[in-house]
Every structure is written in structure tokens, then in C-alpha cells.
PDB file of C-alpha atoms in Angstrom:
ATOM      1  CA  MET E  54     197.463-130.253 -84.412  1.00 53.00           C
ATOM      2  CA  THR E  55     193.764-130.404 -85.223  1.00 65.00           C
ATOM      3  CA  GLY E  56     191.171-127.809 -84.358  1.00 81.00           C
ATOM      4  CA  LEU E  57     189.477-124.715 -85.689  1.00 93.00           C
ATOM      5  CA  ARG E  58     191.407-121.790 -87.158  1.00 95.00           C
ATOM      6  CA  TYR E  59     191.509-118.621 -85.086  1.00 96.00           C
ATOM      7  CA  VAL E  60     192.430-115.599 -87.241  1.00 97.00           C
ATOM      8  CA  TYR E  61     194.177-112.615 -85.624  1.00 96.00           C
ATOM      9  CA  ALA E  62     194.929-110.381 -88.573  1.00 96.00           C
ATOM     10  CA  VAL E  63     195.584-110.093 -92.282  1.00 96.00           C
ATOM     11  CA  CYS E  64     198.887-108.612 -93.517  1.00 95.00           C
ATOM     12  CA  ARG E  65     201.072-108.181 -96.535  1.00 95.00           C
ATOM     13  CA  PRO E  66     203.774-110.883 -96.735  1.00 93.00           C
ATOM     14  CA  PHE E  67     206.734-109.997 -94.505  1.00 91.00           C
ATOM     15  CA  GLY E  68     210.182-111.528 -94.061  1.00 85.00           C
ATOM     16  CA  THR E  69     210.893-110.909 -90.381  1.00 86.00           C
ATOM     17  CA  PRO E  70     210.026-113.965 -88.259  1.00 84.00           C
ATOM     18  CA  LEU E  71     207.704-113.664 -85.283  1.00 83.00           C
ATOM     19  CA  GLN E  72     209.105-114.138 -81.793  1.00 83.00           C
ATOM     20  CA  ALA E  73     209.957-117.799 -81.249  1.00 81.00           C
ATOM     21  CA  GLN E  74     208.281-117.847 -77.832  1.00 87.00           C
ATOM     22  CA  LEU E  75     205.087-116.127 -78.995  1.00 92.00           C
ATOM     23  CA  THR E  76     201.897-118.022 -78.192  1.00 92.00           C
ATOM     24  CA  GLY E  77     198.376-117.209 -79.192  1.00 93.00           C
ATOM     25  CA  VAL E  78     194.908-118.002 -77.913  1.00 93.00           C
ATOM     26  CA  GLY E  79     194.910-121.294 -76.020  1.00 87.00           C
ATOM     27  CA  GLY E  80     198.719-121.439 -76.000  1.00 90.00           C
ATOM     28  CA  ASP E  81     199.145-122.446 -79.645  1.00 92.00           C
ATOM     29  CA  PRO E  82     201.857-120.527 -81.558  1.00 93.00           C
ATOM     30  CA  PRO E  83     200.543-118.402 -84.422  1.00 95.00           C
ATOM     31  CA  ARG E  84     201.534-119.288 -87.985  1.00 94.00           C
ATOM     32  CA  LEU E  85     201.298-117.596 -91.365  1.00 95.00           C
ATOM     33  CA  LEU E  86     198.776-118.739 -93.965  1.00 96.00           C
ATOM     34  CA  PRO E  87     199.594-117.127 -97.357  1.00 95.00           C
ATOM     35  CA  HIS E  88     197.129-116.439-100.142  1.00 94.00           C
ATOM     36  CA  HIS E  89     198.218-114.412-103.185  1.00 93.00           C
ATOM     37  CA  ASP E  90     199.498-111.039-101.878  1.00 93.00           C
ATOM     38  CA  LEU E  91     198.041-111.545 -98.403  1.00 96.00           C
ATOM     39  CA  VAL E  92     198.975-113.468 -95.284  1.00 96.00           C
ATOM     40  CA  ALA E  93     196.537-114.473 -92.546  1.00 97.00           C
ATOM     41  CA  VAL E  94     197.978-114.958 -89.065  1.00 97.00           C
ATOM     42  CA  VAL E  95     196.229-117.971 -87.536  1.00 96.00           C
ATOM     43  CA  SER E  96     196.493-120.560 -84.790  1.00 95.00           C
ATOM     44  CA  HIS E  97     194.611-123.713 -83.845  1.00 94.00           C
ATOM     45  CA  VAL E  98     191.934-123.517 -81.150  1.00 94.00           C
ATOM     46  CA  PRO E  99     189.842-126.375 -79.733  1.00 93.00           C
ATOM     47  CA  GLU E 100     186.369-126.888 -81.108  1.00 91.00           C
ATOM     48  CA  ALA E 101     185.171-127.565 -77.544  1.00 91.00           C
ATOM     49  CA  ASP E 102     185.736-123.877 -76.743  1.00 91.00           C
ATOM     50  CA  PHE E 103     185.352-122.090 -80.081  1.00 91.00           C
ATOM     51  CA  ALA E 104     182.535-123.821 -81.915  1.00 89.00           C
ATOM     52  CA  GLU E 105     179.400-121.699 -82.143  1.00 89.00           C
ATOM     53  CA  GLU E 106     177.575-122.842 -78.995  1.00 90.00           C
ATOM     54  CA  PRO E 107     180.493-123.014 -76.520  1.00 91.00           C
ATOM     55  CA  LEU E 108     181.894-119.727 -77.834  1.00 90.00           C
ATOM     56  CA  ARG E 109     178.555-118.015 -77.228  1.00 89.00           C
ATOM     57  CA  ALA E 110     178.549-119.362 -73.667  1.00 90.00           C
ATOM     58  CA  HIS E 111     182.170-118.297 -73.069  1.00 89.00           C
ATOM     59  CA  LEU E 112     181.373-114.727 -74.087  1.00 85.00           C
ATOM     60  CA  GLU E 113     179.447-114.442 -70.813  1.00 88.00           C
ATOM     61  CA  ASP E 114     182.553-115.490 -68.842  1.00 90.00           C
ATOM     62  CA  LEU E 115     184.572-112.327 -68.202  1.00 90.00           C
ATOM     63  CA  ASP E 116     187.698-114.156 -66.976  1.00 91.00           C
ATOM     64  CA  TRP E 117     187.772-116.413 -70.043  1.00 93.00           C
ATOM     65  CA  LEU E 118     187.117-113.515 -72.372  1.00 92.00           C
ATOM     66  CA  THR E 119     189.871-111.435 -70.745  1.00 92.00           C
ATOM     67  CA  ALA E 120     192.416-114.239 -71.213  1.00 93.00           C
ATOM     68  CA  VAL E 121     191.473-114.607 -74.891  1.00 94.00           C
ATOM     69  CA  ALA E 122     191.625-110.850 -75.436  1.00 94.00           C
ATOM     70  CA  ARG E 123     195.107-110.637 -73.887  1.00 94.00           C
ATOM     71  CA  ALA E 124     196.424-113.479 -76.025  1.00 95.00           C
ATOM     72  CA  HIS E 125     194.818-111.951 -79.131  1.00 96.00           C
ATOM     73  CA  GLN E 126     196.335-108.546 -78.376  1.00 94.00           C
ATOM     74  CA  GLY E 127     199.736-110.101 -77.691  1.00 94.00           C
ATOM     75  CA  VAL E 128     199.843-111.492 -81.222  1.00 96.00           C
ATOM     76  CA  ILE E 129     198.693-108.173 -82.709  1.00 95.00           C
ATOM     77  CA  ASP E 130     201.362-106.296 -80.719  1.00 93.00           C
ATOM     78  CA  ALA E 131     204.054-108.692 -81.962  1.00 93.00           C
ATOM     79  CA  LEU E 132     202.885-108.220 -85.549  1.00 94.00           C
ATOM     80  CA  THR E 133     202.948-104.439 -85.169  1.00 92.00           C
ATOM     81  CA  THR E 134     206.702-104.556 -84.512  1.00 90.00           C
ATOM     82  CA  VAL E 135     207.439-106.288 -87.834  1.00 90.00           C
ATOM     83  CA  THR E 136     204.658-105.229 -90.235  1.00 93.00           C
ATOM     84  CA  THR E 137     201.341-103.396 -90.570  1.00 93.00           C
ATOM     85  CA  PRO E 138     198.596-105.784 -89.451  1.00 94.00           C
ATOM     86  CA  LEU E 139     194.925-105.428 -90.210  1.00 95.00           C
ATOM     87  CA  PRO E 140     193.352-106.876 -87.027  1.00 94.00           C
ATOM     88  CA  LEU E 141     190.217-108.947 -87.255  1.00 93.00           C
ATOM     89  CA  ARG E 142     187.537-109.074 -84.610  1.00 91.00           C
ATOM     90  CA  LEU E 143     188.146-110.984 -81.393  1.00 91.00           C
ATOM     91  CA  GLY E 144     186.850-114.528 -81.825  1.00 90.00           C
ATOM     92  CA  THR E 145     187.075-114.737 -85.629  1.00 93.00           C
ATOM     93  CA  VAL E 146     187.082-118.498 -86.250  1.00 94.00           C
ATOM     94  CA  PHE E 147     186.972-120.715 -89.362  1.00 96.00           C
ATOM     95  CA  ARG E 148     186.581-124.441 -89.827  1.00 94.00           C
ATOM     96  CA  ASP E 149     189.913-124.967 -91.639  1.00 94.00           C
ATOM     97  CA  ASP E 150     192.623-123.298 -93.753  1.00 95.00           C
ATOM     98  CA  SER E 151     190.379-123.453 -96.794  1.00 95.00           C
ATOM     99  CA  GLY E 152     187.768-121.331 -95.039  1.00 96.00           C
ATOM    100  CA  VAL E 153     190.389-118.706 -94.184  1.00 96.00           C
ATOM    101  CA  ARG E 154     191.624-118.593 -97.776  1.00 96.00           C
ATOM    102  CA  THR E 155     188.065-118.301 -99.082  1.00 96.00           C
ATOM    103  CA  MET E 156     187.557-115.271 -96.827  1.00 96.00           C
ATOM    104  CA  MET E 157     190.782-113.657 -98.069  1.00 96.00           C
ATOM    105  CA  GLU E 158     189.829-114.364-101.684  1.00 95.00           C
ATOM    106  CA  ALA E 159     186.420-112.726-101.268  1.00 95.00           C
ATOM    107  CA  ARG E 160     187.826-109.603 -99.633  1.00 94.00           C
ATOM    108  CA  GLU E 161     191.248-109.400-101.241  1.00 95.00           C
ATOM    109  CA  GLU E 162     190.815-106.023-102.935  1.00 94.00           C
ATOM    110  CA  SER E 163     189.405-104.400 -99.801  1.00 94.00           C
ATOM    111  CA  PHE E 164     192.175-105.826 -97.623  1.00 95.00           C
ATOM    112  CA  LEU E 165     194.889-104.651-100.007  1.00 95.00           C
ATOM    113  CA  ARG E 166     193.481-101.119-100.247  1.00 94.00           C
ATOM    114  CA  THR E 167     193.282-100.797 -96.482  1.00 94.00           C
ATOM    115  CA  LEU E 168     196.761-102.224 -95.913  1.00 95.00           C
ATOM    116  CA  ASP E 169     198.210 -99.782 -98.440  1.00 94.00           C
ATOM    117  CA  ARG E 170     196.499 -96.889 -96.639  1.00 93.00           C
ATOM    118  CA  LEU E 171     197.759 -97.981 -93.206  1.00 94.00           C
ATOM    119  CA  ALA E 172     201.285 -99.045 -94.194  1.00 93.00           C
ATOM    120  CA  GLY E 173     203.919 -97.513 -91.902  1.00 93.00           C
ATOM    121  CA  ARG E 174     201.305 -95.978 -89.617  1.00 94.00           C
ATOM    122  CA  VAL E 175     200.226 -96.667 -86.045  1.00 94.00           C
ATOM    123  CA  GLU E 176     197.348 -95.646 -83.820  1.00 96.00           C
ATOM    124  CA  TRP E 177     197.713 -93.541 -80.673  1.00 97.00           C
ATOM    125  CA  GLY E 178     194.883 -93.199 -78.180  1.00 96.00           C
ATOM    126  CA  VAL E 179     194.303 -90.043 -76.149  1.00 96.00           C
ATOM    127  CA  LYS E 180     191.777 -89.726 -73.338  1.00 95.00           C
ATOM    128  CA  VAL E 181     190.910 -86.695 -71.233  1.00 93.00           C
ATOM    129  CA  TYR E 182     189.297 -87.183 -67.814  1.00 92.00           C
ATOM    130  CA  LEU E 183     187.675 -84.804 -65.382  1.00 88.00           C
ATOM    131  CA  GLU E 184     188.888 -85.929 -61.972  1.00 82.00           C
ATOM    132  CA  PRO E 185     186.137 -87.126 -59.593  1.00 70.00           C
ATOM    133  CA  GLU E 186     186.711 -84.339 -57.061  1.00 61.00           C
ATOM    134  CA  PRO E 187     187.460 -80.666 -57.798  1.00 49.00           C
ATOM    135  CA  ALA E 188     191.088 -79.910 -57.147  1.00 42.00           C
ATOM    136  CA  ALA E 189     190.178 -76.932 -54.957  1.00 44.00           C
ATOM    137  CA  GLU E 190     188.846 -79.206 -52.222  1.00 46.00           C
ATOM    138  CA  THR E 191     191.960 -80.336 -50.377  1.00 45.00           C
ATOM    139  CA  ALA E 192     192.727 -81.567 -46.923  1.00 45.00           C
ATOM    140  CA  ALA E 193     193.917 -78.066 -46.085  1.00 45.00           C
ATOM    141  CA  GLU E 194     190.470 -76.675 -46.978  1.00 48.00           C
ATOM    142  CA  PRO E 195     187.947 -79.154 -45.554  1.00 55.00           C
ATOM    143  CA  ARG E 196     184.275 -78.752 -46.392  1.00 58.00           C
ATOM    144  CA  ARG E 197     182.506 -76.700 -43.707  1.00 60.00           C
ATOM    145  CA  LYS E 198     179.626 -78.409 -41.930  1.00 65.00           C
ATOM    146  CA  PRO E 199     176.350 -76.591 -42.756  1.00 58.00           C
ATOM    147  CA  VAL E 200     174.662 -74.879 -39.826  1.00 54.00           C
ATOM    148  CA  SER E 201     171.159 -74.869 -41.347  1.00 63.00           C
ATOM    149  CA  GLY E 202     169.099 -76.194 -44.229  1.00 60.00           C
ATOM    150  CA  ARG E 203     169.556 -72.939 -46.110  1.00 60.00           C
ATOM    151  CA  ASP E 204     173.298 -73.091 -45.548  1.00 53.00           C
ATOM    152  CA  TYR E 205     173.352 -76.677 -46.865  1.00 56.00           C
ATOM    153  CA  LEU E 206     171.504 -75.663 -50.049  1.00 63.00           C
ATOM    154  CA  ARG E 207     173.852 -72.719 -50.561  1.00 60.00           C
ATOM    155  CA  GLN E 208     176.909 -74.972 -50.207  1.00 57.00           C
ATOM    156  CA  ARG E 209     175.397 -77.529 -52.574  1.00 58.00           C
ATOM    157  CA  SER E 210     174.643 -74.811 -55.149  1.00 60.00           C
ATOM    158  CA  THR E 211     178.207 -73.519 -54.900  1.00 54.00           C
ATOM    159  CA  ARG E 212     179.695 -76.988 -55.393  1.00 54.00           C
ATOM    160  CA  THR E 213     177.409 -77.643 -58.378  1.00 56.00           C
ATOM    161  CA  LYS E 214     178.377 -74.370 -60.006  1.00 57.00           C
ATOM    162  CA  SER E 215     182.074 -75.067 -59.405  1.00 54.00           C
ATOM    163  CA  HIS E 216     181.782 -78.512 -60.968  1.00 58.00           C
ATOM    164  CA  GLU E 217     179.898 -77.135 -63.997  1.00 72.00           C
ATOM    165  CA  GLU E 218     182.597 -74.539 -64.541  1.00 74.00           C
ATOM    166  CA  LEU E 219     185.315 -77.184 -64.351  1.00 77.00           C
ATOM    167  CA  TRP E 220     183.349 -79.382 -66.784  1.00 77.00           C
ATOM    168  CA  GLN E 221     183.152 -76.495 -69.254  1.00 85.00           C
ATOM    169  CA  LYS E 222     186.898 -75.962 -68.903  1.00 86.00           C
ATOM    170  CA  ALA E 223     187.491 -79.665 -69.483  1.00 87.00           C
ATOM    171  CA  GLU E 224     185.324 -79.673 -72.615  1.00 90.00           C
ATOM    172  CA  GLY E 225     187.115 -76.608 -73.972  1.00 90.00           C
ATOM    173  CA  PHE E 226     190.504 -78.133 -73.181  1.00 91.00           C
ATOM    174  CA  ALA E 227     189.543 -81.424 -74.865  1.00 92.00           C
ATOM    175  CA  THR E 228     188.262 -79.633 -77.973  1.00 93.00           C
ATOM    176  CA  ARG E 229     191.463 -77.615 -78.354  1.00 92.00           C
ATOM    177  CA  LEU E 230     193.636 -80.666 -77.727  1.00 93.00           C
ATOM    178  CA  HIS E 231     191.772 -82.708 -80.335  1.00 95.00           C
ATOM    179  CA  GLU E 232     192.129 -79.919 -82.899  1.00 94.00           C
ATOM    180  CA  THR E 233     195.872 -79.635 -82.184  1.00 93.00           C
ATOM    181  CA  LEU E 234     196.524 -83.376 -82.397  1.00 95.00           C
ATOM    182  CA  SER E 235     194.355 -83.775 -85.502  1.00 95.00           C
ATOM    183  CA  GLU E 236     196.553 -81.252 -87.294  1.00 92.00           C
ATOM    184  CA  CYS E 237     199.670 -83.402 -86.767  1.00 90.00           C
ATOM    185  CA  ALA E 238     197.950 -86.737 -87.479  1.00 95.00           C
ATOM    186  CA  GLU E 239     196.894 -88.132 -90.841  1.00 95.00           C
ATOM    187  CA  ASP E 240     193.452 -89.060 -89.562  1.00 95.00           C
ATOM    188  CA  SER E 241     191.490 -89.117 -86.305  1.00 95.00           C
ATOM    189  CA  ARG E 242     188.439 -90.781 -84.786  1.00 95.00           C
ATOM    190  CA  LEU E 243     186.251 -89.627 -81.917  1.00 94.00           C
ATOM    191  CA  HIS E 244     184.898 -92.561 -79.922  1.00 94.00           C
ATOM    192  CA  ALA E 245     182.079 -92.517 -77.386  1.00 92.00           C
ATOM    193  CA  PRO E 246     183.210 -91.624 -73.846  1.00 89.00           C
ATOM    194  CA  GLN E 247     184.111 -94.681 -71.795  1.00 81.00           C
ATOM    195  CA  ASN E 248     181.850 -95.906 -69.017  1.00 78.00           C
ATOM    196  CA  PRO E 249     183.958 -95.741 -65.808  1.00 72.00           C
ATOM    197  CA  THR E 250     182.190 -98.811 -64.440  1.00 66.00           C
ATOM    198  CA  LEU E 251     183.444-100.864 -67.390  1.00 65.00           C
ATOM    199  CA  SER E 252     186.826 -99.222 -67.938  1.00 65.00           C
ATOM    200  CA  GLY E 253     187.808 -98.981 -64.257  1.00 67.00           C
ATOM    201  CA  ALA E 254     189.300 -95.534 -64.878  1.00 74.00           C
ATOM    202  CA  SER E 255     188.697 -92.820 -62.305  1.00 77.00           C
ATOM    203  CA  GLY E 256     187.000 -89.609 -63.322  1.00 84.00           C
ATOM    204  CA  ARG E 257     184.591 -88.692 -66.093  1.00 87.00           C
ATOM    205  CA  ASN E 258     185.779 -89.310 -69.640  1.00 92.00           C
ATOM    206  CA  VAL E 259     185.591 -86.085 -71.645  1.00 92.00           C
ATOM    207  CA  LEU E 260     187.598 -87.094 -74.736  1.00 94.00           C
ATOM    208  CA  ASN E 261     188.188 -90.577 -76.146  1.00 95.00           C
ATOM    209  CA  ALA E 262     190.017 -90.207 -79.447  1.00 96.00           C
ATOM    210  CA  ALA E 263     192.333 -92.154 -81.743  1.00 97.00           C
ATOM    211  CA  TYR E 264     194.926 -90.700 -84.097  1.00 97.00           C
ATOM    212  CA  LEU E 265     196.580 -92.270 -87.136  1.00 97.00           C
ATOM    213  CA  VAL E 266     200.227 -91.231 -87.140  1.00 96.00           C
ATOM    214  CA  PRO E 267     203.167 -92.226 -89.360  1.00 95.00           C
ATOM    215  CA  ARG E 268     205.486 -94.336 -87.233  1.00 93.00           C
ATOM    216  CA  ALA E 269     208.346 -91.957 -88.043  1.00 93.00           C
ATOM    217  CA  ASP E 270     206.376 -89.029 -86.557  1.00 95.00           C
ATOM    218  CA  SER E 271     205.331 -90.811 -83.372  1.00 95.00           C
ATOM    219  CA  GLU E 272     207.979 -89.243 -81.130  1.00 95.00           C
ATOM    220  CA  GLU E 273     206.860 -85.744 -82.101  1.00 94.00           C
ATOM    221  CA  PHE E 274     203.208 -86.694 -81.502  1.00 96.00           C
ATOM    222  CA  VAL E 275     203.973 -88.108 -78.044  1.00 95.00           C
ATOM    223  CA  GLU E 276     205.908 -84.975 -77.088  1.00 93.00           C
ATOM    224  CA  LYS E 277     202.972 -82.810 -78.132  1.00 92.00           C
ATOM    225  CA  VAL E 278     200.629 -84.787 -75.871  1.00 93.00           C
ATOM    226  CA  ASP E 279     203.119 -84.712 -72.979  1.00 90.00           C
ATOM    227  CA  ARG E 280     203.221 -80.916 -73.091  1.00 87.00           C
ATOM    228  CA  THR E 281     199.495 -80.786 -72.311  1.00 82.00           C
ATOM    229  CA  LYS E 282     199.339 -83.226 -69.386  1.00 73.00           C
ATOM    230  CA  ASP E 283     199.566 -80.659 -66.580  1.00 66.00           C
ATOM    231  CA  GLY E 284     197.562 -77.980 -68.338  1.00 65.00           C
ATOM    232  CA  ILE E 285     194.578 -77.550 -65.999  1.00 73.00           C
ATOM    233  CA  PRO E 286     194.198 -78.768 -62.388  1.00 77.00           C
ATOM    234  CA  GLY E 287     191.501 -81.441 -62.097  1.00 81.00           C
ATOM    235  CA  ILE E 288     191.943 -82.604 -65.704  1.00 88.00           C
ATOM    236  CA  ARG E 289     193.950 -85.738 -66.575  1.00 90.00           C
ATOM    237  CA  VAL E 290     195.334 -86.686 -69.995  1.00 93.00           C
ATOM    238  CA  GLU E 291     196.186 -90.314 -70.792  1.00 93.00           C
ATOM    239  CA  LEU E 292     198.138 -91.496 -73.850  1.00 95.00           C
ATOM    240  CA  THR E 293     198.194 -95.123 -75.028  1.00 94.00           C
ATOM    241  CA  GLY E 294     199.938 -96.801 -77.934  1.00 92.00           C
ATOM    242  CA  PRO E 295     201.352 -97.328 -80.385  1.00 93.00           C
ATOM    243  CA  TRP E 296     198.692 -99.787 -81.491  1.00 94.00           C
ATOM    244  CA  ALA E 297     197.726-101.453 -84.711  1.00 93.00           C
ATOM    245  CA  ALA E 298     195.330 -99.079 -86.467  1.00 93.00           C
ATOM    246  CA  TYR E 299     192.095-100.627 -85.168  1.00 91.00           C
ATOM    247  CA  SER E 300     190.099 -97.400 -85.454  1.00 92.00           C
ATOM    248  CA  PHE E 301     191.085 -96.803 -89.073  1.00 92.00           C
ATOM    249  CA  ALA E 302     190.804-100.298 -90.519  1.00 85.00           C
ATOM    250  CA  GLY E 303     187.206 -99.857 -91.617  1.00 74.00           C
ATOM    251  CA  GLU E 304     184.828-102.789 -91.713  1.00 48.00           C
ATOM    252  CA  GLU E 305     187.670-105.349 -91.512  1.00 44.00           C
ATOM    253  CA  THR E 306     187.919-104.993 -87.721  1.00 43.00           C
ATOM    254  CA  THR E 307     184.242-105.799 -87.197  1.00 37.00           C
ATOM    255  CA  SER E 308     183.750-108.615 -89.685  1.00 37.00           C
ATOM    256  CA  SER E 309     182.828-111.936 -88.198  1.00 36.00           C
ATOM    257  CA  GLY E 310     184.369-115.163 -89.281  1.00 41.00           C
ATOM    258  CA  GLU E 311     182.692-118.150 -90.804  1.00 40.00           C
ATOM    259  CA  GLU E 312     180.728-120.018 -88.168  1.00 34.00           C
ATOM    260  CA  PRO E 313     181.953-123.617 -87.923  1.00 33.00           C
TER     261      PRO E 313
END
């Protein structure tokens, strides 16, 4: 099959085969492209979609981009079950196998160092949200209709104060949780809070963190998070993973491919 080379990740050589039914971006099955002590996981993609100009146009198409991202993540997830992948950026494309090998040759030492550091480890994501409405306002305690302008201002001031107090509690809770989880993880990263408009999650994101955890210690880490989930009314804790260690891969996750 002809076409450009889409690169999902770089790994150490591994003996376990990928799932036979696994397909990548555009429906093409991923294959392994070895080079010295590294393996690139690649598939063919059509130049009509992934050459420089059409790819730039597609990046404005949310439905197309979502489909590519899901296929990309599906390959990374499959790799995570059999080895430690070093994911490359979504849309990393090269003209041919030679271009992929040239990239691996140029960055071989960096790739090997990072893979050694991440071997046997996975990433867990933890987010803390402040729910959109204070838990104290329930159907059993409906908001009283103000009888005057002064009464309205007093009610508004009370609600604002209540929300500020809950926000302070949420920040304190998130800080303590991050300190606790950081102690049982090998490394951690604090990311910027997610925009609810983009993420679709309800509530205000107080903590958006990633933790690098040895795979063997993952069950203990998950249990520690689970024990905090019902800690404070109005505060929600979400756990995701295990993922490939995107947040700890350094510059490799943000490096662009060779433009065709």
C-alpha cells in the first residue's frame, strides 16, 4: 500500500504481537518499523488527507480530528498493554520509511533515555471539580423569592460568600490530595485547569494532574484515589487511566514530523 507514514509512537523492540484486528488512522493496520534498538509504530495514510495543505485544512474539522484522535489513541492503548510506548504528537507524518528512520537516528539517544525512565510505568490522571451548584441548595430547600431590592442583594451576597467558602475548601482539598498522591507516585505534573466549554465536563476544574506510577503499584494508587471521592459535598474527583506516560515523555510528545 502506498501513502505517507503516520507515526504513533517509538518503543523498544518487543516480542508480543499487536491485536490482529487492530486498525490505525484511516483503517490501515499499524506495523513495526525497526531501527537499531528502537521500533517505530507506523501505518500508511493517504497523501490526499495528510499532506501539508489538506492536513492543515482538516485540523479545522472537529469531526475529522476526533476520528483521527480516537484511532491514534486506540493504537497507543494497544501498545500500552504489551510494552512502554513513547507517543508522538497527533498527526506526525513522514514521506516514507526512510524519513522515519532518519528521525529515529537523529533522536536515538534521547528516545532511549526516556524509554528507560518510563519502562514499566503508566500515567494516571486525577481531576477535582467544584460542582456547578452548592450542595446545600436542594429541592427540599428552594431559594426564597426576594421581597425587596435590599433582600435580593442580601441573598446574592450570601450565595457569593457560600460559593467562595466552598471554592476555598475545594482548593485546600485539591492541594492535600495532590500532596498525598505525589508521595506514592514517582513523578507528577500539574496541568492547566480544563475549560468546561472544551472538555464538556460539568463544574469548575480545580485540579488537573498526572501521576507517573509503576504498573505494579497501580492498584494501590487507584485505591488511594477512591478513598477520597466522597470527601466533601459539592466536590467531585475523577480518575482516568492507565495511559501511556504522555505527561512525562518530555519533548518527544510535542515534536512534529517531517513535512512531506
